[in-house]
Amino acid sequence: QSVLTQPPSASGTPGQRVTISCSGSSSNIGSNTVNWYQQLPGTAPKLLIYSNNQRPSGVPDRFSGSKSGTSASLAISGLQSEDEVDYYCATWDDSLNGVVFGGGTKLTVL
Amino acid sequence: EVQLVESGGNLVQPGGSLRLSCAASGFTFSSYNMNWVRQAPGKGLEWVSYISSSSSMTYYADSVKGRFTISRDNAKNSLYLQMNSLSDEDTAVYYCARNRLGKPDYWGQGTLVTVSS
C-alpha cells in the first residue's frame, strides 16, 4: 500500500485532456512539493514535473502539474498515443523521513 | 550531461549479500544528496534509502532498515548500497537517483537483483 494514492488507471481519446490525481497528507504533500515521473516499459522513470508545476527542459507544455492542500494533479492535454505509459507522483514525507511514491497510474489512449 | 550508472546486480540466494554501486558523472556529485529506489517486477516504485551529500544523514525504508546500508565516496563520485539478509521480497530493479529538493530528479538505468534459490 503506497503512502500517496493514485488511481491505478486512467484513459482518454487522442486530443483529449486527462488528469491524474495524487492524494497524500499533511506530512508529505501538505508540507512539501511534488514531482511527477513518466516511465516507459523497461526503462527508468523520467522527471516530468518538479516543484508541483515546473517542467524540466524538453518536456512538452502539454504536461502540467498543480497542487492544493494535500493533493496534487498531473494534467495532460492534447493526448497522444505515445502518452500511453505509467505515471508516478512523489514527495518527501517529514514523518517517515523518506521519499514516498504513489502507486502509479497506467494511462490508456483509446 | 548527468549520468548515473548502476552495477552489481546479480542472482543471489536467500540470506545472501550483495553490494550495488552507482557511478556518477556530469555534475558535482559531492553537492547532491542521493537515493536508492527499487521496483519489483510488475510493481510500482519504492524508495529504499537516502544519503546526504556529506554522508552525515542517512535514512532507510522500514522494509530494509537494519539489513541495508547506504554509503558514498565523494572522491570517487560513487554511491553504494550494501544489502544483507536478502529475501525474495528484495527482488527488484534497483535505481540510483540524484536528489533535488527532497525528491529524485535524474535516475540511472537500474540494476537487477534477483533473490532465489
Coordinates of N, CA and C in Angstrom, one line a residue, chain B:
Chain B
E1 N 26.3 16.4 -19.2 CA 25.1 15.6 -19.1 C 25.2 14.7 -17.9
V2 N 24.2 14.7 -17.1 CA 24.1 13.9 -15.9 C 24.0 12.4 -16.3
Q3 N 24.9 11.6 -15.7 CA 24.9 10.2 -15.9 C 25.0 9.5 -14.6
L4 N 24.2 8.5 -14.4 CA 24.2 7.6 -13.2 C 24.2 6.2 -13.8
V5 N 25.3 5.4 -13.4 CA 25.4 4.0 -14.0 C 25.5 3.0 -12.8
E6 N 24.5 2.2 -12.6 CA 24.5 1.2 -11.5 C 25.1 0.0 -12.0
S7 N 25.7 -0.8 -11.0 CA 26.3 -2.1 -11.3 C 26.2 -2.9 -10.1
G8 N 26.4 -4.2 -10.2 CA 26.5 -5.1 -9.0 C 25.3 -6.0 -8.9
G9 N 24.2 -5.8 -9.7 CA 23.1 -6.6 -9.6 C 23.4 -8.0 -10.0
N10 N 22.7 -9.0 -9.4 CA 23.0 -10.4 -9.7 C 22.0 -11.3 -9.1
L11 N 22.1 -12.6 -9.4 CA 21.3 -13.6 -8.8 C 21.9 -14.0 -7.4
V12 N 21.2 -14.0 -6.4 CA 21.7 -14.3 -5.1 C 20.7 -15.2 -4.3
Q13 N 21.3 -16.1 -3.5 CA 20.4 -16.9 -2.7 C 19.8 -16.2 -1.5
P14 N 18.6 -16.6 -1.1 CA 18.0 -16.0 0.2 C 19.0 -16.1 1.3
G15 N 19.1 -15.0 2.1 CA 20.0 -14.9 3.2 C 21.4 -14.4 2.8
G16 N 21.6 -14.2 1.4 CA 22.9 -13.8 1.0 C 23.0 -12.3 1.0
S17 N 24.2 -11.8 0.5 CA 24.5 -10.4 0.5 C 24.9 -10.0 -0.9
L18 N 24.8 -8.7 -1.2 CA 25.2 -8.1 -2.4 C 25.5 -6.6 -2.2
R19 N 26.4 -6.1 -3.0 CA 26.8 -4.7 -2.9 C 26.6 -4.0 -4.3
L20 N 25.7 -3.0 -4.3 CA 25.4 -2.3 -5.5 C 26.3 -1.0 -5.5
S21 N 26.7 -0.6 -6.7 CA 27.4 0.6 -6.9 C 26.7 1.5 -7.9
C22 N 27.0 2.8 -7.8 CA 26.5 3.7 -8.8 C 27.5 4.7 -9.1
A23 N 28.0 4.8 -10.4 CA 29.0 5.8 -10.8 C 28.3 7.0 -11.3
A24 N 28.7 8.2 -10.8 CA 28.0 9.4 -11.2 C 29.0 10.3 -12.0
S25 N 28.5 11.0 -13.0 CA 29.3 11.9 -13.8 C 28.4 13.0 -14.3
G26 N 29.0 14.1 -14.8 CA 28.2 15.2 -15.4 C 27.7 16.2 -14.4
F27 N 27.9 16.0 -13.1 CA 27.5 17.0 -12.1 C 28.5 16.9 -10.9
T28 N 28.4 17.9 -10.0 CA 29.2 17.9 -8.9 C 28.6 16.9 -7.8
F29 N 29.0 15.7 -7.9 CA 28.5 14.6 -7.0 C 28.4 15.0 -5.6
S30 N 29.5 15.6 -5.1 CA 29.6 15.9 -3.7 C 28.6 16.9 -3.2
S31 N 28.0 17.6 -4.1 CA 27.0 18.6 -3.7 C 25.6 18.1 -3.6
Y32 N 25.3 16.9 -3.9 CA 24.0 16.4 -4.0 C 23.7 15.2 -3.1
N33 N 22.5 15.3 -2.5 CA 22.0 14.1 -1.7 C 21.6 13.1 -2.8
M34 N 21.6 11.8 -2.4 CA 21.4 10.7 -3.3 C 20.4 9.7 -2.7
N35 N 19.7 8.9 -3.6 CA 18.8 7.9 -3.2 C 19.0 6.6 -3.9
W36 N 18.5 5.6 -3.3 CA 18.3 4.3 -4.0 C 16.8 4.1 -4.0
V37 N 16.2 3.7 -5.1 CA 14.8 3.4 -5.3 C 14.7 2.1 -6.0
R38 N 13.8 1.2 -5.7 CA 13.7 -0.1 -6.3 C 12.3 -0.3 -6.9
Q39 N 12.2 -1.2 -7.8 CA 10.9 -1.5 -8.5 C 10.9 -3.0 -8.7
A40 N 10.0 -3.7 -7.9 CA 9.8 -5.1 -8.1 C 9.1 -5.4 -9.4
P41 N 9.3 -6.6 -10.0 CA 8.7 -6.9 -11.3 C 7.2 -6.6 -11.3
G42 N 6.8 -5.8 -12.3 CA 5.4 -5.5 -12.4 C 4.8 -4.6 -11.4
K43 N 5.6 -4.1 -10.5 CA 5.1 -3.3 -9.4 C 5.5 -1.8 -9.5
G44 N 5.1 -1.0 -8.5 CA 5.5 0.4 -8.5 C 6.8 0.7 -7.9
L45 N 7.1 2.0 -7.8 CA 8.4 2.4 -7.3 C 8.4 2.5 -5.8
E46 N 9.5 2.0 -5.2 CA 9.6 2.0 -3.7 C 10.9 2.6 -3.3
W47 N 10.9 3.7 -2.6 CA 12.1 4.3 -2.1 C 12.8 3.4 -1.1
V48 N 14.1 3.3 -1.2 CA 14.8 2.4 -0.3 C 15.7 3.1 0.7
S49 N 16.5 4.1 0.2 CA 17.4 4.8 1.1 C 17.8 6.1 0.6
Y50 N 18.3 7.0 1.5 CA 18.8 8.3 1.2 C 20.0 8.6 1.9
I51 N 20.9 9.3 1.3 CA 22.2 9.8 2.0 C 22.4 11.2 1.6
S52 N 22.8 12.0 2.6 CA 23.1 13.4 2.4 C 24.4 13.6 1.7
S53 N 24.7 14.7 1.2 CA 25.9 15.0 0.4 C 27.2 14.7 1.1
S54 N 27.2 14.9 2.4 CA 28.4 14.7 3.2 C 28.4 13.4 4.0
S55 N 27.3 12.6 3.7 CA 27.1 11.3 4.4 C 26.7 11.5 5.9
S56 N 26.4 12.7 6.3 CA 26.1 13.0 7.7 C 24.7 12.4 8.1
M57 N 23.8 12.3 7.1 CA 22.5 11.8 7.3 C 22.1 10.7 6.4
T58 N 21.6 9.6 6.9 CA 21.1 8.5 6.1 C 19.7 8.1 6.7
Y59 N 18.9 7.7 5.7 CA 17.5 7.3 6.1 C 17.2 6.0 5.3
Y60 N 16.4 5.2 5.9 CA 16.0 3.9 5.2 C 14.5 3.7 5.3
A61 N 14.0 3.0 4.3 CA 12.6 2.5 4.4 C 12.6 1.4 5.5
D62 N 11.4 1.3 6.1 CA 11.3 0.3 7.2 C 11.6 -1.1 6.7
S63 N 11.3 -1.4 5.4 CA 11.4 -2.7 4.8 C 12.9 -3.2 4.7
V64 N 13.8 -2.2 4.8 CA 15.2 -2.6 4.6 C 16.1 -2.2 5.8
K65 N 15.5 -1.5 6.8 CA 16.2 -1.0 7.9 C 16.9 -2.1 8.7
G66 N 18.1 -2.0 9.0 CA 18.9 -3.0 9.7 C 19.5 -4.0 8.8
R67 N 19.1 -4.0 7.5 CA 19.7 -5.0 6.6 C 20.5 -4.3 5.5
F68 N 20.1 -3.1 5.1 CA 20.8 -2.4 4.0 C 21.6 -1.2 4.6
T69 N 22.7 -0.9 4.0 CA 23.5 0.2 4.4 C 23.9 1.0 3.1
I70 N 23.5 2.3 3.1 CA 23.9 3.2 2.0 C 25.2 3.9 2.4
S71 N 26.0 4.2 1.4 CA 27.3 4.9 1.7 C 27.7 5.6 0.4
R72 N 28.6 6.4 0.4 CA 29.1 7.1 -0.8 C 30.6 7.5 -0.6
D73 N 31.3 7.6 -1.7 CA 32.7 8.1 -1.7 C 32.7 9.3 -2.7
N74 N 32.7 10.5 -2.2 CA 32.7 11.6 -3.0 C 34.0 11.8 -3.8
A75 N 35.1 11.3 -3.4 CA 36.3 11.3 -4.1 C 36.2 10.5 -5.4
K76 N 35.4 9.4 -5.3 CA 35.3 8.5 -6.5 C 33.9 8.7 -7.2
N77 N 33.2 9.8 -6.8 CA 31.9 10.0 -7.4 C 31.0 8.8 -7.5
S78 N 31.0 8.1 -6.3 CA 30.3 6.8 -6.3 C 29.3 6.7 -5.1
L79 N 28.2 6.0 -5.4 CA 27.2 5.7 -4.3 C 27.1 4.2 -4.2
Y80 N 26.9 3.7 -3.0 CA 26.8 2.3 -2.8 C 25.6 1.9 -2.0
L81 N 25.2 0.6 -2.1 CA 24.2 0.0 -1.3 C 24.6 -1.4 -0.9
Q82 N 24.9 -1.6 0.4 CA 25.3 -2.9 0.9 C 24.0 -3.6 1.3
M83 N 23.7 -4.7 0.8 CA 22.4 -5.4 1.1 C 22.7 -6.8 1.7
N84 N 22.2 -7.0 2.9 CA 22.4 -8.2 3.6 C 21.1 -8.9 3.9
S85 N 21.2 -10.1 4.3 CA 20.0 -10.9 4.7 C 18.9 -10.8 3.6
L86 N 19.2 -11.0 2.4 CA 18.3 -10.8 1.3 C 17.2 -11.8 1.3
S87 N 16.0 -11.4 0.9 CA 14.9 -12.3 0.8 C 14.3 -12.1 -0.6
D88 N 13.3 -13.0 -1.0 CA 12.8 -12.9 -2.3 C 12.0 -11.6 -2.5
E89 N 11.6 -11.0 -1.4 CA 10.9 -9.7 -1.4 C 11.8 -8.6 -1.8
D90 N 13.1 -8.8 -1.9 CA 14.0 -7.8 -2.3 C 14.3 -7.9 -3.8
T91 N 13.8 -8.8 -4.5 CA 13.9 -9.0 -5.9 C 13.3 -7.7 -6.6
A92 N 14.2 -7.0 -7.3 CA 13.7 -5.8 -8.0 C 14.8 -5.2 -8.8
V93 N 14.5 -4.2 -9.6 CA 15.4 -3.4 -10.3 C 15.8 -2.3 -9.3
Y94 N 17.0 -2.0 -9.1 CA 17.5 -1.0 -8.1 C 18.0 0.2 -8.9
Y95 N 17.4 1.3 -8.7 CA 17.8 2.6 -9.3 C 18.6 3.5 -8.4
C96 N 19.6 4.1 -8.9 CA 20.3 5.1 -8.2 C 19.7 6.4 -8.7
A97 N 19.4 7.4 -7.8 CA 18.7 8.6 -8.3 C 19.3 9.8 -7.5
R98 N 19.6 10.8 -8.3 CA 20.0 12.1 -7.6 C 18.9 12.7 -7.0
N99 N 19.1 13.4 -5.8 CA 18.1 14.0 -5.1 C 18.1 15.5 -5.3
R100 N 17.0 16.1 -5.6 CA 16.9 17.6 -5.7 C 15.6 18.0 -5.0
L101 N 15.7 19.0 -4.1 CA 14.5 19.5 -3.4 C 13.8 18.3 -2.7
G102 N 14.5 17.3 -2.3 CA 13.9 16.2 -1.5 C 13.4 15.1 -2.3
K103 N 13.4 15.2 -3.6 CA 13.0 14.1 -4.5 C 14.0 13.8 -5.6
P104 N 13.9 12.5 -6.1 CA 14.8 12.2 -7.2 C 14.5 13.1 -8.5
D105 N 15.6 13.5 -9.1 CA 15.4 14.1 -10.4 C 16.0 13.2 -11.5
Y106 N 17.3 13.0 -11.6 CA 17.9 12.1 -12.5 C 18.0 10.7 -12.0
W107 N 17.8 9.7 -12.9 CA 17.8 8.3 -12.5 C 18.8 7.6 -13.4
G108 N 19.4 6.5 -12.8 CA 20.2 5.6 -13.6 C 19.3 4.7 -14.3
Q109 N 20.0 3.7 -15.1 CA 19.2 2.8 -15.9 C 18.7 1.6 -15.1
G110 N 19.3 1.4 -13.9 CA 18.9 0.3 -13.0 C 19.7 -0.9 -13.1
T111 N 19.8 -1.7 -12.0 CA 20.5 -3.0 -12.0 C 19.6 -4.0 -11.3
L112 N 19.5 -5.2 -11.9 CA 18.5 -6.2 -11.5 C 19.1 -7.0 -10.4
V113 N 18.4 -7.1 -9.3 CA 18.8 -8.0 -8.2 C 17.7 -9.1 -8.1
T114 N 18.1 -10.3 -8.2 CA 17.2 -11.5 -8.1 C 17.6 -12.3 -7.0
V115 N 16.6 -12.5 -6.0 CA 16.9 -13.4 -4.9 C 16.1 -14.6 -5.0
S116 N 16.8 -15.7 -5.2 CA 16.2 -17.0 -5.5 C 17.1 -18.2 -5.2
S117 N 16.6 -19.3 -4.8 CA 17.4 -20.4 -4.5 C 17.4 -21.3 -5.8

